XYZ file of C-alpha atoms in Angstrom:
706
model
C 39.728 108.812 36.236
C 36.299 108.721 34.629
C 34.961 111.698 32.740
C 31.513 113.258 32.942
C 29.977 113.372 29.458
C 27.043 115.721 28.742
C 25.146 115.612 25.434
C 23.835 118.978 24.236
C 22.219 120.108 21.018
C 23.292 123.265 19.249
C 20.855 126.127 19.615
C 19.520 126.911 16.095
C 16.312 128.204 14.554
C 15.694 124.766 13.041
C 14.406 122.226 15.516
C 16.758 119.286 15.981
C 16.054 116.034 14.270
C 17.155 112.555 15.020
C 19.997 112.859 12.495
C 21.441 115.956 14.119
C 24.584 114.946 16.048
C 24.636 116.178 19.575
C 27.399 118.361 20.894
C 29.491 116.478 23.395
C 31.099 118.405 26.226
C 33.642 116.744 28.463
C 33.746 118.004 31.987
C 37.157 117.454 33.535
C 37.436 117.698 37.311
C 39.432 120.642 38.639
C 43.184 120.087 38.988
C 44.411 119.859 42.561
C 45.339 123.241 44.017
C 48.995 124.079 44.747
C 49.977 123.295 48.303
C 49.943 126.237 50.646
C 53.430 127.020 52.017
C 53.349 127.837 55.714
C 54.264 131.347 56.704
C 57.206 130.239 58.834
C 58.746 128.427 55.863
C 58.479 131.507 53.653
C 59.946 133.651 56.423
C 62.856 131.229 56.832
C 63.589 131.350 53.118
C 63.539 135.121 53.162
C 65.890 135.205 56.132
C 68.246 132.747 54.433
C 68.218 134.782 51.220
C 68.923 137.967 53.117
C 71.666 136.335 55.196
C 73.459 134.873 52.180
C 73.094 137.932 49.957
C 76.373 139.438 48.764
C 75.550 142.808 50.324
C 74.988 141.126 53.685
C 78.312 139.318 53.437
C 80.090 142.518 52.467
C 78.531 144.400 55.370
C 79.419 141.620 57.834
C 83.025 141.581 56.621
C 83.198 145.366 56.945
C 81.896 145.293 60.530
C 84.313 142.522 61.497
C 87.211 144.210 59.725
C 86.830 147.598 61.384
C 86.174 146.059 64.792
C 89.342 144.010 64.522
C 91.250 147.083 63.322
C 90.406 148.767 66.628
C 91.085 145.727 68.798
C 94.385 144.810 67.139
C 95.375 148.469 66.995
C 95.097 148.491 70.810
C 97.326 145.432 70.952
C 99.902 147.113 68.711
C 99.898 150.302 70.814
C 100.155 148.278 74.029
C 103.094 146.328 72.673
C 104.843 149.479 71.496
C 104.316 151.040 74.924
C 105.612 147.944 76.670
C 108.653 147.818 74.380
C 109.370 151.476 75.076
C 109.135 151.100 78.851
C 110.937 147.774 79.248
C 113.844 145.886 77.748
C 111.575 143.486 75.846
C 112.771 144.735 72.452
C 116.405 144.166 73.367
C 115.663 140.700 74.711
C 113.893 139.709 71.473
C 116.833 140.896 69.411
C 119.211 138.892 71.608
C 117.131 135.744 71.105
C 116.989 136.345 67.348
C 120.769 136.728 67.136
C 121.277 133.581 69.190
C 118.834 131.651 66.990
C 120.751 132.792 63.907
C 124.030 131.751 65.543
C 125.412 135.313 65.444
C 126.975 135.650 68.912
C 128.698 138.961 68.157
C 125.371 140.643 67.429
C 123.893 139.018 70.539
C 126.685 140.505 72.680
C 126.124 143.940 71.123
C 122.413 143.842 71.959
C 123.279 142.650 75.489
C 125.427 145.754 75.962
C 122.601 147.966 74.708
C 120.225 146.302 77.181
C 122.611 146.997 80.057
C 122.881 150.658 79.054
C 119.095 150.916 78.834
C 118.654 149.413 82.296
C 121.289 151.728 83.782
C 119.588 154.795 82.272
C 116.197 153.623 83.519
C 117.563 153.114 87.036
C 119.029 156.620 86.985
C 115.670 158.095 85.974
C 113.858 156.213 88.739
C 116.322 157.437 91.367
C 115.804 160.984 90.146
C 112.063 160.547 90.658
C 112.581 159.850 94.377
C 114.036 163.320 94.929
C 111.922 165.181 92.400
C 108.822 165.922 94.641
C 110.775 167.907 97.260
C 112.788 169.688 94.610
C 109.594 170.423 92.667
C 107.950 171.874 95.810
C 110.953 174.061 96.515
C 111.043 175.211 92.938
C 107.298 175.972 92.966
C 107.583 177.993 96.199
C 110.521 179.989 94.942
C 108.882 180.544 91.570
C 105.600 181.631 93.136
C 107.296 184.047 95.490
C 109.380 185.558 92.724
C 106.318 185.846 90.503
C 104.252 187.645 93.172
C 107.143 189.913 93.931
C 107.528 190.827 90.296
C 103.810 191.561 89.963
C 103.847 193.782 93.091
C 106.893 195.642 91.835
C 105.148 196.191 88.513
C 102.091 197.535 90.450
C 104.276 199.969 92.419
C 105.731 201.330 89.230
C 102.212 201.740 87.768
C 101.004 203.480 90.984
C 103.895 205.955 90.935
C 103.317 206.671 87.272
C 99.544 207.069 87.532
C 99.503 208.595 91.057
C 96.923 206.007 92.151
C 97.793 203.720 95.028
C 95.179 201.175 93.852
C 97.368 200.307 90.822
C 99.758 198.466 93.138
C 97.533 195.364 93.062
C 96.336 195.760 89.444
C 98.881 193.276 87.867
C 98.218 190.761 90.637
C 94.457 191.097 90.195
C 94.752 190.674 86.399
C 96.768 187.498 86.871
C 94.220 186.084 89.295
C 91.391 186.888 86.842
C 93.292 185.152 83.998
C 93.749 182.029 86.095
C 90.068 182.105 86.997
C 89.164 182.340 83.286
C 91.330 179.321 82.482
C 89.682 177.350 85.245
C 86.269 178.310 83.876
C 87.257 177.173 80.374
C 88.465 173.868 81.732
C 85.229 173.386 83.602
C 83.251 173.990 80.413
C 85.401 171.716 78.216
C 85.969 168.940 80.753
C 82.514 167.383 80.469
C 82.433 167.046 76.657
C 86.081 165.949 76.668
C 85.243 163.069 78.985
C 82.496 162.068 76.550
C 84.421 162.516 73.287
C 87.812 161.363 74.594
C 87.120 157.603 74.476
C 85.822 157.899 70.916
C 88.972 159.779 69.873
C 91.088 157.102 71.541
C 89.212 154.358 69.669
C 89.644 156.297 66.425
C 93.387 156.486 67.054
C 93.542 152.753 67.722
C 91.515 152.092 64.556
C 93.940 154.214 62.538
C 96.904 152.192 63.832
C 95.187 148.877 63.063
C 94.045 150.048 59.630
C 97.535 151.160 58.667
C 98.961 147.777 59.686
C 96.091 145.860 57.982
C 95.580 144.121 61.342
C 92.621 141.949 60.331
C 92.202 138.432 58.921
C 92.313 137.994 55.159
C 88.687 136.791 55.002
C 87.456 140.125 56.312
C 89.288 142.211 53.711
C 87.613 143.669 50.613
C 87.773 141.573 47.458
C 90.458 143.705 45.816
C 92.698 143.438 48.886
C 91.863 139.834 49.738
C 92.826 138.609 46.261
C 96.355 139.939 46.703
C 96.607 140.454 42.934
C 99.749 142.402 42.223
C 100.582 142.736 45.917
C 104.243 143.776 46.266
C 106.564 141.456 48.133
C 107.746 142.911 51.438
C 109.826 141.397 54.265
C 106.758 140.991 56.477
C 104.890 139.110 53.724
C 107.824 136.737 53.166
C 108.265 136.061 56.881
C 104.528 135.469 57.347
C 104.504 133.088 54.368
C 107.383 131.124 55.895
C 105.785 131.140 59.338
C 102.556 129.662 57.950
C 104.380 127.063 55.849
C 103.546 124.230 58.229
C 107.088 123.580 59.521
C 106.833 123.610 63.368
C 110.539 124.285 63.934
C 110.449 127.235 61.548
C 107.270 128.668 63.064
C 108.611 128.424 66.627
C 111.951 129.951 65.669
C 110.240 132.944 64.056
C 108.090 133.475 67.163
C 111.181 133.503 69.382
C 113.074 135.959 67.199
C 113.015 139.489 68.516
C 112.629 140.989 65.059
C 109.790 138.597 64.150
C 111.996 136.786 61.624
C 113.336 139.767 59.678
C 116.932 138.738 60.411
C 116.428 135.615 58.260
C 115.993 137.668 55.106
C 118.626 139.164 52.885
C 117.898 142.233 50.751
C 114.880 141.912 48.455
C 116.284 142.583 44.978
C 114.405 143.359 41.786
C 115.190 140.522 39.372
C 113.565 140.823 35.960
C 109.805 140.446 36.158
C 109.922 139.615 39.864
C 112.008 139.872 43.012
C 114.648 137.675 44.587
C 115.495 137.167 48.255
C 117.815 134.823 50.147
C 116.388 133.259 53.313
C 118.761 131.893 55.959
C 116.837 129.186 57.764
C 117.156 128.808 61.552
C 118.842 125.809 63.086
C 116.715 122.688 62.927
C 115.022 123.566 59.628
C 116.174 121.810 56.445
C 116.085 123.385 52.993
C 114.250 120.339 51.660
C 111.351 121.093 53.995
C 110.875 124.424 52.246
C 111.405 123.007 48.750
C 108.765 120.334 49.296
C 106.183 123.000 50.178
C 106.535 125.136 47.077
C 102.815 125.274 46.335
C 101.880 126.280 49.871
C 104.629 128.895 49.952
C 103.400 130.347 46.652
C 99.827 130.526 47.949
C 101.020 132.189 51.147
C 102.730 134.779 48.954
C 99.474 135.240 46.961
C 101.103 133.759 43.874
C 100.530 130.713 41.696
C 102.878 127.782 42.050
C 104.610 128.453 38.725
C 105.381 132.012 39.841
C 107.670 130.957 42.713
C 111.036 129.253 42.192
C 113.147 127.849 45.048
C 116.888 127.335 44.510
C 119.808 126.566 46.786
C 122.580 129.198 46.664
C 126.142 128.659 47.764
C 125.566 129.632 51.399
C 124.671 126.797 53.761
C 121.146 126.446 55.197
C 119.863 129.048 52.735
C 117.121 129.033 50.114
C 116.854 131.580 47.327
C 113.297 132.565 46.440
C 112.460 134.114 43.096
C 108.904 135.477 43.147
C 107.351 136.690 39.906
C 105.037 139.645 39.602
C 101.477 138.401 39.286
C 100.812 137.305 35.694
C 104.265 138.364 34.463
C 105.263 134.877 33.308
C 102.182 134.685 31.104
C 103.463 137.596 29.020
C 105.671 136.759 25.978
C 109.271 137.899 25.792
C 110.707 139.822 22.871
C 111.703 138.393 19.476
C 114.981 136.599 18.890
C 118.022 138.720 17.954
C 118.264 136.509 14.861
C 115.040 138.112 13.655
C 115.743 141.751 14.516
C 119.473 141.992 13.738
C 120.314 140.972 10.158
C 124.006 141.693 10.787
C 124.261 139.121 13.591
C 127.137 136.657 13.209
C 128.132 133.460 14.999
C 131.386 132.056 16.309
C 131.394 128.403 17.299
C 134.482 128.616 19.529
C 134.048 132.000 21.230
C 130.441 133.052 20.681
C 127.257 132.353 22.618
C 123.876 131.647 21.099
C 121.055 134.058 22.096
C 118.557 131.500 23.365
C 116.151 133.631 25.405
C 115.895 135.291 28.813
C 116.280 134.009 32.337
C 113.754 134.829 35.031
C 115.709 137.942 35.992
C 115.198 139.354 32.516
C 118.864 138.954 31.526
C 119.804 137.503 28.162
C 120.361 133.726 28.326
C 123.431 133.073 26.172
C 124.558 129.477 25.599
C 128.037 128.375 24.547
C 127.946 125.447 22.108
C 131.700 124.883 21.976
C 132.525 121.165 22.323
C 129.279 120.391 24.143
C 126.904 117.532 23.457
C 123.295 118.686 23.698
C 120.073 117.057 24.867
C 116.690 118.807 24.791
C 113.668 116.903 26.064
C 110.098 117.522 27.193
C 106.524 116.540 26.581
C 105.072 116.685 23.096
C 104.148 120.076 21.608
C 106.005 122.141 24.209
C 108.515 123.828 21.867
C 111.369 121.305 21.818
C 112.041 121.490 18.090
C 111.815 125.296 18.064
C 114.324 125.552 20.934
C 116.757 123.161 19.274
C 116.319 124.777 15.855
C 117.051 128.245 17.258
C 120.532 127.097 18.305
C 121.191 125.493 14.930
C 120.057 128.626 13.074
C 122.474 130.774 15.044
C 125.389 128.378 14.484
C 124.561 128.261 10.758
C 126.048 131.767 10.497
C 129.464 130.239 11.295
C 130.604 129.187 7.826
C 132.947 126.517 9.183
C 130.138 124.494 10.768
C 128.786 121.428 9.000
C 125.332 120.072 9.829
C 124.051 116.552 9.295
C 120.416 116.431 10.350
C 117.941 113.600 10.830
C 114.386 114.770 11.529
C 112.517 111.629 12.544
C 109.212 113.481 12.692
C 109.321 114.454 9.052
C 106.752 117.263 8.926
C 109.066 119.937 7.534
C 110.332 121.500 10.765
C 113.901 121.279 9.422
C 113.195 121.720 5.712
C 114.832 125.173 5.690
C 118.208 123.459 6.252
C 118.089 122.098 2.717
C 121.095 123.948 1.306
C 122.688 124.402 4.747
C 123.089 120.806 5.924
C 125.159 118.293 3.986
C 122.719 115.552 5.031
C 119.006 116.064 5.670
C 116.867 113.025 6.481
C 113.161 113.655 7.083
C 110.658 110.973 8.000
C 109.446 108.701 10.835
C 109.715 105.244 9.227
C 112.181 102.477 9.979
C 113.979 103.291 6.710
C 114.554 106.832 7.943
C 115.857 105.488 11.258
C 118.278 103.271 9.348
C 119.525 106.289 7.387
C 119.814 108.326 10.594
C 121.793 105.520 12.221
C 124.162 105.337 9.254
C 124.521 109.124 9.382
C 125.631 108.944 13.021
C 127.927 105.993 12.229
C 129.510 108.075 9.463
C 130.094 110.687 12.122
C 131.905 108.058 14.192
C 134.198 107.275 11.252
C 134.876 110.977 10.708
C 135.673 111.283 14.415
C 138.130 108.383 14.183
C 139.786 109.943 11.131
C 140.237 113.217 12.990
C 141.600 111.491 16.074
C 144.309 109.877 13.947
C 145.372 113.222 12.480
C 148.633 114.862 13.658
C 148.468 116.472 17.086
C 147.438 120.110 17.027
C 145.282 119.803 13.918
C 142.235 122.055 14.080
C 138.943 120.648 12.820
C 135.754 122.490 11.853
C 132.674 121.652 13.923
C 130.508 118.793 12.715
C 127.018 118.777 14.249
C 125.097 115.494 14.097
C 121.539 116.515 14.950
C 118.775 113.976 15.537
C 115.329 115.332 16.350
C 112.750 112.932 17.830
C 115.583 110.584 18.796
C 113.176 108.383 20.768
C 112.014 107.022 17.391
C 115.542 105.715 16.760
C 115.894 104.151 20.210
C 112.524 102.410 19.847
C 113.059 101.168 16.256
C 112.622 97.372 15.977
C 114.412 96.989 12.613
C 117.531 94.804 12.291
C 120.298 94.660 9.705
C 121.565 91.649 7.749
C 123.654 90.486 10.718
C 120.526 90.620 12.947
C 121.862 93.618 14.852
C 119.042 95.939 15.975
C 119.115 99.570 15.000
C 117.180 100.609 18.108
C 117.436 99.557 21.733
C 120.090 100.157 24.360
C 122.210 97.037 24.307
C 125.812 96.728 23.172
C 124.756 95.448 19.745
C 122.260 98.273 19.179
C 123.717 100.295 16.334
C 122.234 103.734 17.011
C 122.896 103.492 20.755
C 126.523 102.453 20.272
C 127.167 105.161 17.663
C 125.833 107.790 20.094
C 127.996 106.472 22.914
C 131.153 106.504 20.799
C 130.627 110.113 19.764
C 129.816 111.187 23.320
C 132.966 109.472 24.576
C 135.501 111.027 22.196
C 133.826 113.342 19.704
C 134.120 116.532 21.767
C 137.910 116.651 21.445
C 137.750 116.791 17.630
C 134.578 118.927 17.367
C 132.254 116.084 16.345
C 129.131 116.774 18.404
C 125.788 115.030 18.874
C 122.626 117.081 19.449
C 119.454 115.191 20.271
C 115.857 116.195 20.830
C 113.498 113.701 22.411
C 110.112 113.723 24.082
C 108.564 112.145 27.174
C 111.817 110.534 28.385
C 111.885 107.026 29.829
C 114.657 104.469 30.322
C 113.478 102.759 27.143
C 113.392 105.710 24.735
C 116.316 107.622 26.288
C 118.953 105.296 27.788
C 120.798 106.406 30.907
C 124.277 106.369 29.332
C 123.138 108.547 26.414
C 121.354 111.167 28.482
C 124.245 111.401 30.932
C 126.696 111.817 28.063
C 125.238 115.246 27.179
C 127.126 118.273 28.498
C 124.124 120.577 28.105
C 120.807 119.144 29.261
C 117.612 121.155 28.900
C 114.055 120.180 29.686
C 110.671 121.662 28.907
C 107.538 120.727 30.847
C 107.509 117.118 32.023
C 104.964 114.954 33.754
C 106.764 113.589 36.803
C 109.771 114.209 39.006
C 111.313 110.917 37.872
C 111.253 112.198 34.283
C 112.847 115.444 35.455
C 115.676 113.419 37.003
C 116.129 111.545 33.722
C 116.242 114.765 31.759
C 118.499 116.886 34.001
C 120.088 114.515 36.504
C 119.657 114.071 40.243
C 121.982 116.935 41.160
C 119.969 119.542 39.269
C 116.610 118.330 40.636
C 117.930 118.107 44.189
C 119.195 121.660 43.749
C 115.746 122.982 42.871
C 115.287 122.252 39.143
C 111.612 121.425 38.595
C 110.590 121.053 34.937
C 107.795 118.749 36.106
C 106.175 121.770 37.774
C 106.023 123.771 34.537
C 102.507 124.053 33.140
C 101.933 121.924 30.070
C 100.611 124.067 27.233
C 101.014 127.346 29.148
C 104.794 127.364 29.635
C 105.710 126.469 26.064
C 109.308 127.296 25.286
C 110.308 127.565 28.964
C 113.357 125.410 29.643
C 115.198 124.353 32.764
C 118.863 124.163 31.728
C 121.741 122.369 33.437
C 125.020 123.218 31.705
C 128.368 124.857 32.251
C 127.861 126.668 28.969
C 125.368 129.163 30.408
C 125.757 131.623 33.275
C 124.135 130.104 36.362
C 124.111 131.965 39.714
C 126.727 130.672 42.134
C 125.534 127.690 44.119
C 122.664 126.786 41.774
C 122.672 123.664 39.621
C 120.286 124.913 36.931
C 118.624 127.972 35.490
C 115.184 128.563 33.985
C 115.187 130.088 30.491
C 112.248 131.465 28.523
C 113.351 130.892 24.930
C 112.727 133.187 21.983
C 110.153 131.627 19.686
C 111.124 131.466 16.009
C 108.286 130.302 13.794
C 108.848 128.090 10.762
C 108.364 131.018 8.385
C 110.833 133.158 10.335
C 113.247 130.220 10.402
C 113.114 130.060 6.605
C 114.061 133.744 6.350
C 116.948 133.316 8.803
C 118.152 130.197 6.966
C 118.094 132.118 3.684
C 120.412 134.740 5.218
C 122.707 131.985 6.466
C 122.871 130.443 2.984
C 123.863 133.815 1.560
C 127.044 133.910 3.668
C 128.053 130.382 2.683
C 129.189 128.793 -0.533
C 126.563 126.577 -2.074
C 126.025 123.427 -0.004
C 124.719 120.296 -1.635
C 122.284 118.523 0.656
C 122.010 114.751 0.489
C 118.603 113.332 1.339
C 119.522 109.662 0.972
C 122.819 108.044 1.962
C 124.019 105.759 -0.846
C 125.879 102.646 0.314
C 126.467 99.739 -2.002
C 126.287 101.027 -5.574
C 129.424 101.500 -7.718
C 130.852 104.972 -7.372
C 131.859 107.442 -10.082
C 134.420 109.671 -8.331
C 134.243 112.475 -10.899
C 130.463 112.659 -10.670
C 130.550 112.479 -6.891
C 133.061 115.336 -6.767
C 130.753 117.431 -8.922
C 127.843 116.506 -6.641
C 129.526 117.655 -3.454
C 130.756 120.904 -5.019
C 127.222 121.694 -6.136
C 126.663 125.339 -7.091
C 129.841 126.689 -5.479
C 132.192 128.365 -7.959
C 135.140 126.593 -6.373
C 135.772 124.624 -3.197
C 138.818 123.868 -1.107
C 140.154 120.364 -1.566
C 139.874 119.534 2.139
C 136.180 120.471 2.070
C 135.683 118.275 -0.991
C 137.305 115.356 0.843
C 135.124 115.891 3.906
C 131.941 115.965 1.844
C 132.969 112.908 -0.144
C 133.384 111.066 3.148
C 129.863 112.146 4.098
C 128.519 111.014 0.740
C 129.973 107.525 1.093
C 132.269 106.676 3.938
C 133.060 103.231 2.600
C 134.268 104.577 -0.730
C 135.833 107.892 0.275
C 136.290 107.779 4.073
C 140.035 107.041 3.757
C 140.792 109.377 0.865
C 143.614 111.898 1.049
C 144.675 114.751 -1.211
C 146.805 112.302 -3.216
C 143.756 110.153 -4.020
C 141.797 113.218 -5.063
C 144.622 114.460 -7.275
C 145.020 111.007 -8.842
C 141.374 110.964 -9.923
C 141.502 114.482 -11.390
C 144.862 114.277 -13.148
C 144.487 114.407 -16.890
C 140.852 115.531 -16.800
C 141.486 119.267 -17.052
C 139.927 119.774 -13.604
C 143.130 119.322 -11.557
C 143.333 121.178 -8.224
C 144.881 124.634 -8.421
C 145.798 127.390 -6.011
C 143.454 130.285 -5.277
C 144.228 132.796 -2.550
C 146.980 130.493 -1.330
C 144.862 127.343 -0.900
C 144.257 124.371 -3.188
C 140.779 124.379 -4.721
C 138.758 122.582 -7.392
C 136.819 124.682 -9.903
C 133.205 123.906 -10.701
C 133.409 124.998 -14.355
C 136.577 122.972 -15.040
C 134.941 119.917 -13.528
C 131.801 120.427 -15.632
C 133.939 120.613 -18.818
C 135.818 117.466 -17.792
C 132.533 115.595 -17.332
C 131.203 116.898 -20.651
C 134.380 115.902 -22.488
C 134.327 112.459 -20.885
C 130.713 111.904 -21.893
C 131.470 113.067 -25.450
C 134.476 110.762 -25.733
C 132.476 107.881 -24.315
C 129.704 108.417 -26.873
C 132.202 108.553 -29.723
C 133.862 105.323 -28.601
C 130.522 103.600 -28.388
C 129.672 104.745 -31.966
C 132.916 103.395 -33.349
């Protein structure tokens, strides 16, 4: 667009010359004016704003709500009246009993219906004769009343001496009746006007009390349902709206509107529990598959509703949490608050957490292989470590631990475990495999012992076991350490222990994440007696972790919320109390931090003799038995000979796995550190052994000098 240029000279007292530059002004055309919005458009916008305003919506909901209160209140009153005048109530109860298959109750309600009909017939027959009898009664009553009034007037006339008093009582009565008629005439007009409004108010009160209006018309605080208590009507309505036609039709036909399906609603921890007997034609799986919709119908989140199958047939057990209750932490572990707590491997139960009912979840570890799995960073190591920390207070228990993550989660067991391997590399997997294979040899040694021999528990614990199964390394004979074939060393060692280790208290505990057929073989996961799962991604993973039976029975770790339900386990085991008929139980575990675990481990070390922890398993080097004996005794003042033999076998199975007391005595004879009796058992003294080593070194130095 071209510009209009105007040359002007500044106005000064000095006349302009040719050298004086002119002042240039640029005249820019006016910008186009804003378009004019038509009036009807602005009016439409205003109407739309007013119609969509929150106050308008609130007012519209209020009008609809109170109108529906009145309308539905009339329906409720009409139904109550109909039920009271007819046998409809009895007929509904008969249909409900028949639908539930309870013929005895149906017969009882049939008898009640017959009695009701007989009484109604008797009343109707009485009404046929009542008009004549009422007329006779009215005539007799009127005559007697007039006679009494006249007699009263005669008495008054005799007393007062005035004959006019004879009709005084009768006249007073007539005047009273006339006054009543006058009052009725005055009140009748306004009553006819106000009466309908009072009737509508009564109907509104009935509808308001029953909340007889759709949810969308309710106020925000009521419509949200936050914290709404669970009642039988809410449960039945949630089931009716579940989208199962057979269930919906059966509830409609029931005389009690479905209440007969429900057992008692019991308070269970931070929620309630109720058993629902489903009508014929409705399968439990149809309810289980609609867990999310059922939870929403109950104004709960999906994770706040659990569906299990109890022992009774055609029954589902619903556990419904209080709103937000599962987001609140549970209390600290008894290991943290009770310093005097002890453990008993054979008879005790580990305090693992709380079930959904708020009861303590206690797990027996006696002769049970253990598998804990879940997605990464969901609390698997903490849950597994809590069990090991409790069992560490049983002095007879020996731990051999391989932590294939290697970030220090198990470092506090240095001084508690006889073997502690920490690291994620192939070399650490090789050491972990050899540790488990040593456990196999110890198991075989125990199996060959005389019948009736009691053995202390030996726990072989492998955390992040999927690293071992996925390890590509091979030994000198080209046998893989990882994998799931018959030549896979770690896999075969696990299978051997799971097959026979339980009988001689050699147990395998494994923690693994994100289970698949590759990183957690089927035979290994099914060899665990106690299977526990944190949050998982899919139902197929849940079946790998817990088995088909538990998942078909309602176990759903794949429905736990990743990151929000940390430490919540679904457990399938005979070592924990599970309600009759259920295949699993949900446990919210006590969280024990790494720092707290160190304090608990320190207390466990205080009740034990000093334990020497091996961090590397030596294999092929020449052994010095005297030095190795001193190594396994460590800082203990003395140690029983059988414990020394067991720890020597752990140190090097090839060299000491077959040793007996005779071999141990042969090595120590003549050294000054021979076994001796203390408190009735044969022991080896640390100080005597130290002197024997010192004397041997001194004699060796002297011989070398000569």
